[in-house]
Amino acid sequence: MTALDVDLRTDLEVAVTAARAGARVVRRSFGQDIDPDLKGVVDPVTEVDRAAEAAILDVLGNLRPEDEVLGEEGGGQTEAVGRRWIVDPLDGTVNFLHGHPHVSVSVGLWDGDEPVAGVVVDVLRDEVFSAVRGQGAYLDGRPIRVSSRTNLQECLIGTGFPYDRHLNGPAYAAAAGEVMKSVRDIRRLGSAALDFAWVACGRFDGFWEFGIYPWDVAAGLVLVEEAGGLTADLNTSPATVDSTHFIIAAPGIYEPLVDLIRSVAPSHVRAVT
């Protein structure tokens, strides 16, 4: 690859190339019997996570060698300083281990506290969600927008549960139960990056999750905002890539959903914001 080739590639092209490289690794291993390691009691990691991250980093190292990287498995630049690629090589590892097809690869680029570009690849459906700041959001090259619903009771809301659910499961279940009283229904599908993308294209009207990390949201935040969605954490609006708790929604239901999630957040969540 020549220097000219590198210079001609846009950040979005680099993000798509890197995410697709990771997705190929995940796709060819899907359905195999793989023994995971455990990063926590209910937080598995596999050789496929690591191999997919290596494939992504190989692309970034070749095409953006001067930029910093933060990966879920390999770590890296945790400070929001300069250009930083934030990578989740296999979001939905539990799904992957059980043959559940809701798994994704997420590659986001941030410059300090500012989003630049984001790509989420739905590995098994082969859908590519992409966005560049100021240029809109797309699914397989077609423009996407968040839902136009305005009545929370008519909305489908996504969620996820933190990895300390073996300790605080009843508190998270109670919060979800309160939300269920106010919406049409909720879904817990197991890949936050893909859930953000589904808000961006209107498949979910909103989403919330406590205790997720920059690699879960770096690309998804760009997608949601460029698709016309709004974001918050438990204290501020909008959320940042370094927030811990996230509420995202279409504008028509944003305020009631934010108020609802903030009101039902468990006390131990409120204590760490």
PDB file of C-alpha atoms in Angstrom, residues 69-230:
ATOM      1  CA  VAL A  69      -6.473   3.474  19.538  1.00  0.00           C
ATOM      2  CA  LEU A  70      -8.615   2.218  22.426  1.00  0.00           C
ATOM      3  CA  GLY A  71      -9.803  -1.373  22.086  1.00  0.00           C
ATOM      4  CA  GLU A  72     -12.027  -3.380  24.399  1.00  0.00           C
ATOM      5  CA  GLU A  73      -9.576  -6.261  24.559  1.00  0.00           C
ATOM      6  CA  GLY A  74      -6.207  -4.570  24.058  1.00  0.00           C
ATOM      7  CA  GLY A  75      -6.762  -1.314  25.899  1.00  0.00           C
ATOM      8  CA  GLY A  76      -4.937   1.798  24.725  1.00  0.00           C
ATOM      9  CA  GLN A  77      -5.511   5.536  24.909  1.00  0.00           C
ATOM     10  CA  THR A  78      -8.135   6.170  27.588  1.00  0.00           C
ATOM     11  CA  GLU A  79      -7.807   9.965  27.677  1.00  0.00           C
ATOM     12  CA  ALA A  80      -9.943  12.020  25.300  1.00  0.00           C
ATOM     13  CA  VAL A  81      -6.953  13.748  23.719  1.00  0.00           C
ATOM     14  CA  GLY A  82      -6.366  13.981  19.965  1.00  0.00           C
ATOM     15  CA  ARG A  83      -7.629  11.552  17.339  1.00  0.00           C
ATOM     16  CA  ARG A  84      -8.616   8.241  18.920  1.00  0.00           C
ATOM     17  CA  TRP A  85     -10.157   5.171  17.291  1.00  0.00           C
ATOM     18  CA  ILE A  86     -12.404   3.329  19.757  1.00  0.00           C
ATOM     19  CA  VAL A  87     -13.015  -0.300  18.862  1.00  0.00           C
ATOM     20  CA  ASP A  88     -15.348  -3.073  19.979  1.00  0.00           C
ATOM     21  CA  PRO A  89     -14.343  -6.109  17.918  1.00  0.00           C
ATOM     22  CA  LEU A  90     -17.277  -8.301  18.948  1.00  0.00           C
ATOM     23  CA  ASP A  91     -20.156  -6.637  20.712  1.00  0.00           C
ATOM     24  CA  GLY A  92     -22.487  -9.373  21.882  1.00  0.00           C
ATOM     25  CA  THR A  93     -20.015 -12.093  22.880  1.00  0.00           C
ATOM     26  CA  VAL A  94     -22.628 -13.969  24.926  1.00  0.00           C
ATOM     27  CA  ASN A  95     -24.924 -13.999  21.892  1.00  0.00           C
ATOM     28  CA  PHE A  96     -22.020 -15.186  19.736  1.00  0.00           C
ATOM     29  CA  LEU A  97     -21.281 -18.082  22.093  1.00  0.00           C
ATOM     30  CA  HIS A  98     -24.903 -19.227  21.976  1.00  0.00           C
ATOM     31  CA  GLY A  99     -25.402 -18.886  18.222  1.00  0.00           C
ATOM     32  CA  HIS A 100     -27.646 -15.846  18.639  1.00  0.00           C
ATOM     33  CA  PRO A 101     -27.159 -13.656  15.544  1.00  0.00           C
ATOM     34  CA  HIS A 102     -27.414 -10.227  17.220  1.00  0.00           C
ATOM     35  CA  VAL A 103     -23.669  -9.480  17.205  1.00  0.00           C
ATOM     36  CA  SER A 104     -21.769  -6.530  15.817  1.00  0.00           C
ATOM     37  CA  VAL A 105     -18.429  -4.845  15.270  1.00  0.00           C
ATOM     38  CA  SER A 106     -18.083  -1.184  16.221  1.00  0.00           C
ATOM     39  CA  VAL A 107     -15.417   1.307  15.116  1.00  0.00           C
ATOM     40  CA  GLY A 108     -15.673   4.964  16.129  1.00  0.00           C
ATOM     41  CA  LEU A 109     -13.314   7.886  15.639  1.00  0.00           C
ATOM     42  CA  TRP A 110     -13.238  10.785  18.094  1.00  0.00           C
ATOM     43  CA  ASP A 111     -11.037  13.851  18.162  1.00  0.00           C
ATOM     44  CA  GLY A 112     -10.799  14.744  21.810  1.00  0.00           C
ATOM     45  CA  ASP A 113     -14.403  15.135  22.975  1.00  0.00           C
ATOM     46  CA  GLU A 114     -15.739  15.557  19.443  1.00  0.00           C
ATOM     47  CA  PRO A 115     -17.163  12.716  17.318  1.00  0.00           C
ATOM     48  CA  VAL A 116     -15.743  12.341  13.829  1.00  0.00           C
ATOM     49  CA  ALA A 117     -17.109   9.103  12.340  1.00  0.00           C
ATOM     50  CA  GLY A 118     -18.719   5.835  13.374  1.00  0.00           C
ATOM     51  CA  VAL A 119     -19.435   2.470  11.798  1.00  0.00           C
ATOM     52  CA  VAL A 120     -21.370  -0.483  13.210  1.00  0.00           C
ATOM     53  CA  VAL A 121     -21.494  -3.694  11.200  1.00  0.00           C
ATOM     54  CA  ASP A 122     -24.274  -6.188  11.907  1.00  0.00           C
ATOM     55  CA  VAL A 123     -22.166  -9.281  11.347  1.00  0.00           C
ATOM     56  CA  LEU A 124     -24.794 -11.875  10.430  1.00  0.00           C
ATOM     57  CA  ARG A 125     -27.221  -9.594   8.563  1.00  0.00           C
ATOM     58  CA  ASP A 126     -24.289  -7.890   6.810  1.00  0.00           C
ATOM     59  CA  GLU A 127     -25.769  -4.443   7.396  1.00  0.00           C
ATOM     60  CA  VAL A 128     -23.384  -1.495   7.615  1.00  0.00           C
ATOM     61  CA  PHE A 129     -24.470   1.534   9.642  1.00  0.00           C
ATOM     62  CA  SER A 130     -22.252   4.565   9.096  1.00  0.00           C
ATOM     63  CA  ALA A 131     -22.084   8.243   9.949  1.00  0.00           C
ATOM     64  CA  VAL A 132     -19.748  11.213   9.668  1.00  0.00           C
ATOM     65  CA  ARG A 133     -20.263  14.268  11.806  1.00  0.00           C
ATOM     66  CA  GLY A 134     -22.316  16.832   9.924  1.00  0.00           C
ATOM     67  CA  GLN A 135     -23.044  14.484   7.019  1.00  0.00           C
ATOM     68  CA  GLY A 136     -25.939  12.349   8.258  1.00  0.00           C
ATOM     69  CA  ALA A 137     -26.296   8.654   9.044  1.00  0.00           C
ATOM     70  CA  TYR A 138     -26.702   5.762   6.622  1.00  0.00           C
ATOM     71  CA  LEU A 139     -27.601   2.095   6.418  1.00  0.00           C
ATOM     72  CA  ASP A 140     -25.912   0.405   3.471  1.00  0.00           C
ATOM     73  CA  GLY A 141     -25.580   3.811   1.827  1.00  0.00           C
ATOM     74  CA  ARG A 142     -29.219   4.856   2.320  1.00  0.00           C
ATOM     75  CA  PRO A 143     -30.039   7.786   4.636  1.00  0.00           C
ATOM     76  CA  ILE A 144     -31.638   6.852   7.954  1.00  0.00           C
ATOM     77  CA  ARG A 145     -33.526   8.835  10.590  1.00  0.00           C
ATOM     78  CA  VAL A 146     -34.741   8.155  14.082  1.00  0.00           C
ATOM     79  CA  SER A 147     -38.400   7.408  14.788  1.00  0.00           C
ATOM     80  CA  SER A 148     -41.020  10.154  14.514  1.00  0.00           C
ATOM     81  CA  ARG A 149     -43.194   8.854  17.391  1.00  0.00           C
ATOM     82  CA  THR A 150     -44.225  11.316  20.071  1.00  0.00           C
ATOM     83  CA  ASN A 151     -46.231   9.136  22.475  1.00  0.00           C
ATOM     84  CA  LEU A 152     -44.026   7.117  24.821  1.00  0.00           C
ATOM     85  CA  GLN A 153     -46.803   4.580  25.338  1.00  0.00           C
ATOM     86  CA  GLU A 154     -46.570   3.647  21.646  1.00  0.00           C
ATOM     87  CA  CYS A 155     -42.796   3.124  21.699  1.00  0.00           C
ATOM     88  CA  LEU A 156     -40.493   0.107  21.600  1.00  0.00           C
ATOM     89  CA  ILE A 157     -37.511   0.733  23.880  1.00  0.00           C
ATOM     90  CA  GLY A 158     -34.265  -1.233  23.972  1.00  0.00           C
ATOM     91  CA  THR A 159     -32.152  -1.868  27.038  1.00  0.00           C
ATOM     92  CA  GLY A 160     -29.254  -3.882  28.407  1.00  0.00           C
ATOM     93  CA  PHE A 161     -28.091  -5.008  31.827  1.00  0.00           C
ATOM     94  CA  PRO A 162     -24.642  -4.421  33.344  1.00  0.00           C
ATOM     95  CA  TYR A 163     -22.167  -7.192  34.112  1.00  0.00           C
ATOM     96  CA  ASP A 164     -22.792  -6.820  37.869  1.00  0.00           C
ATOM     97  CA  ARG A 165     -26.307  -8.194  37.375  1.00  0.00           C
ATOM     98  CA  HIS A 166     -25.371 -11.253  39.444  1.00  0.00           C
ATOM     99  CA  LEU A 167     -25.191  -8.781  42.349  1.00  0.00           C
ATOM    100  CA  ASN A 168     -27.784  -6.171  41.376  1.00  0.00           C
ATOM    101  CA  GLY A 169     -30.151  -8.059  39.091  1.00  0.00           C
ATOM    102  CA  PRO A 170     -33.278  -7.346  41.159  1.00  0.00           C
ATOM    103  CA  ALA A 171     -32.600  -3.598  41.034  1.00  0.00           C
ATOM    104  CA  TYR A 172     -32.196  -3.638  37.246  1.00  0.00           C
ATOM    105  CA  ALA A 173     -35.300  -5.788  36.843  1.00  0.00           C
ATOM    106  CA  ALA A 174     -37.296  -3.381  39.008  1.00  0.00           C
ATOM    107  CA  ALA A 175     -36.179  -0.434  36.866  1.00  0.00           C
ATOM    108  CA  ALA A 176     -37.118  -2.279  33.686  1.00  0.00           C
ATOM    109  CA  GLY A 177     -40.488  -3.139  35.195  1.00  0.00           C
ATOM    110  CA  GLU A 178     -41.211   0.516  35.823  1.00  0.00           C
ATOM    111  CA  VAL A 179     -40.292   1.400  32.257  1.00  0.00           C
ATOM    112  CA  MET A 180     -42.577  -1.351  30.927  1.00  0.00           C
ATOM    113  CA  LYS A 181     -45.532   0.401  32.552  1.00  0.00           C
ATOM    114  CA  SER A 182     -45.001   3.462  30.380  1.00  0.00           C
ATOM    115  CA  VAL A 183     -44.069   2.049  26.950  1.00  0.00           C
ATOM    116  CA  ARG A 184     -45.458  -0.376  24.394  1.00  0.00           C
ATOM    117  CA  ASP A 185     -42.708  -2.918  25.155  1.00  0.00           C
ATOM    118  CA  ILE A 186     -39.000  -3.315  25.814  1.00  0.00           C
ATOM    119  CA  ARG A 187     -36.319  -5.523  24.247  1.00  0.00           C
ATOM    120  CA  ARG A 188     -32.971  -6.713  25.588  1.00  0.00           C
ATOM    121  CA  LEU A 189     -30.954  -8.012  22.617  1.00  0.00           C
ATOM    122  CA  GLY A 190     -27.389  -8.021  23.924  1.00  0.00           C
ATOM    123  CA  SER A 191     -25.317  -5.735  21.668  1.00  0.00           C
ATOM    124  CA  ALA A 192     -25.353  -2.089  22.734  1.00  0.00           C
ATOM    125  CA  ALA A 193     -23.540  -0.895  19.611  1.00  0.00           C
ATOM    126  CA  LEU A 194     -26.174  -2.488  17.407  1.00  0.00           C
ATOM    127  CA  ASP A 195     -28.964  -1.244  19.671  1.00  0.00           C
ATOM    128  CA  PHE A 196     -27.726   2.333  19.177  1.00  0.00           C
ATOM    129  CA  ALA A 197     -27.731   1.720  15.419  1.00  0.00           C
ATOM    130  CA  TRP A 198     -31.300   0.452  15.650  1.00  0.00           C
ATOM    131  CA  VAL A 199     -32.359   3.663  17.372  1.00  0.00           C
ATOM    132  CA  ALA A 200     -30.657   5.581  14.564  1.00  0.00           C
ATOM    133  CA  CYS A 201     -32.719   3.785  11.908  1.00  0.00           C
ATOM    134  CA  GLY A 202     -35.999   3.786  13.872  1.00  0.00           C
ATOM    135  CA  ARG A 203     -36.232   0.101  14.788  1.00  0.00           C
ATOM    136  CA  PHE A 204     -36.123   1.216  18.417  1.00  0.00           C
ATOM    137  CA  ASP A 205     -37.649   4.502  19.511  1.00  0.00           C
ATOM    138  CA  GLY A 206     -35.202   4.764  22.402  1.00  0.00           C
ATOM    139  CA  PHE A 207     -32.681   2.854  24.476  1.00  0.00           C
ATOM    140  CA  TRP A 208     -31.130   2.965  27.926  1.00  0.00           C
ATOM    141  CA  GLU A 209     -28.384   1.064  29.678  1.00  0.00           C
ATOM    142  CA  PHE A 210     -26.416   1.548  32.875  1.00  0.00           C
ATOM    143  CA  GLY A 211     -22.705   0.835  33.118  1.00  0.00           C
ATOM    144  CA  ILE A 212     -21.394   0.591  29.568  1.00  0.00           C
ATOM    145  CA  TYR A 213     -18.057   1.626  28.132  1.00  0.00           C
ATOM    146  CA  PRO A 214     -16.616   3.874  25.389  1.00  0.00           C
ATOM    147  CA  TRP A 215     -16.161   0.981  22.942  1.00  0.00           C
ATOM    148  CA  ASP A 216     -19.866   0.127  23.307  1.00  0.00           C
ATOM    149  CA  VAL A 217     -21.006   3.611  22.290  1.00  0.00           C
ATOM    150  CA  ALA A 218     -18.251   5.407  20.340  1.00  0.00           C
ATOM    151  CA  ALA A 219     -19.722   4.646  16.919  1.00  0.00           C
ATOM    152  CA  GLY A 220     -23.343   4.490  18.061  1.00  0.00           C
ATOM    153  CA  LEU A 221     -23.381   8.011  19.475  1.00  0.00           C
ATOM    154  CA  VAL A 222     -22.301   9.396  16.105  1.00  0.00           C
ATOM    155  CA  LEU A 223     -24.981   7.357  14.351  1.00  0.00           C
ATOM    156  CA  VAL A 224     -27.773   8.448  16.681  1.00  0.00           C
ATOM    157  CA  GLU A 225     -26.889  12.123  16.643  1.00  0.00           C
ATOM    158  CA  GLU A 226     -26.447  12.234  12.863  1.00  0.00           C
ATOM    159  CA  ALA A 227     -29.793  10.453  12.450  1.00  0.00           C
ATOM    160  CA  GLY A 228     -31.521  13.185  14.464  1.00  0.00           C
ATOM    161  CA  GLY A 229     -31.577  11.462  17.853  1.00  0.00           C
ATOM    162  CA  LEU A 230     -30.756  12.932  21.250  1.00  0.00           C
TER     163      LEU A 230
END
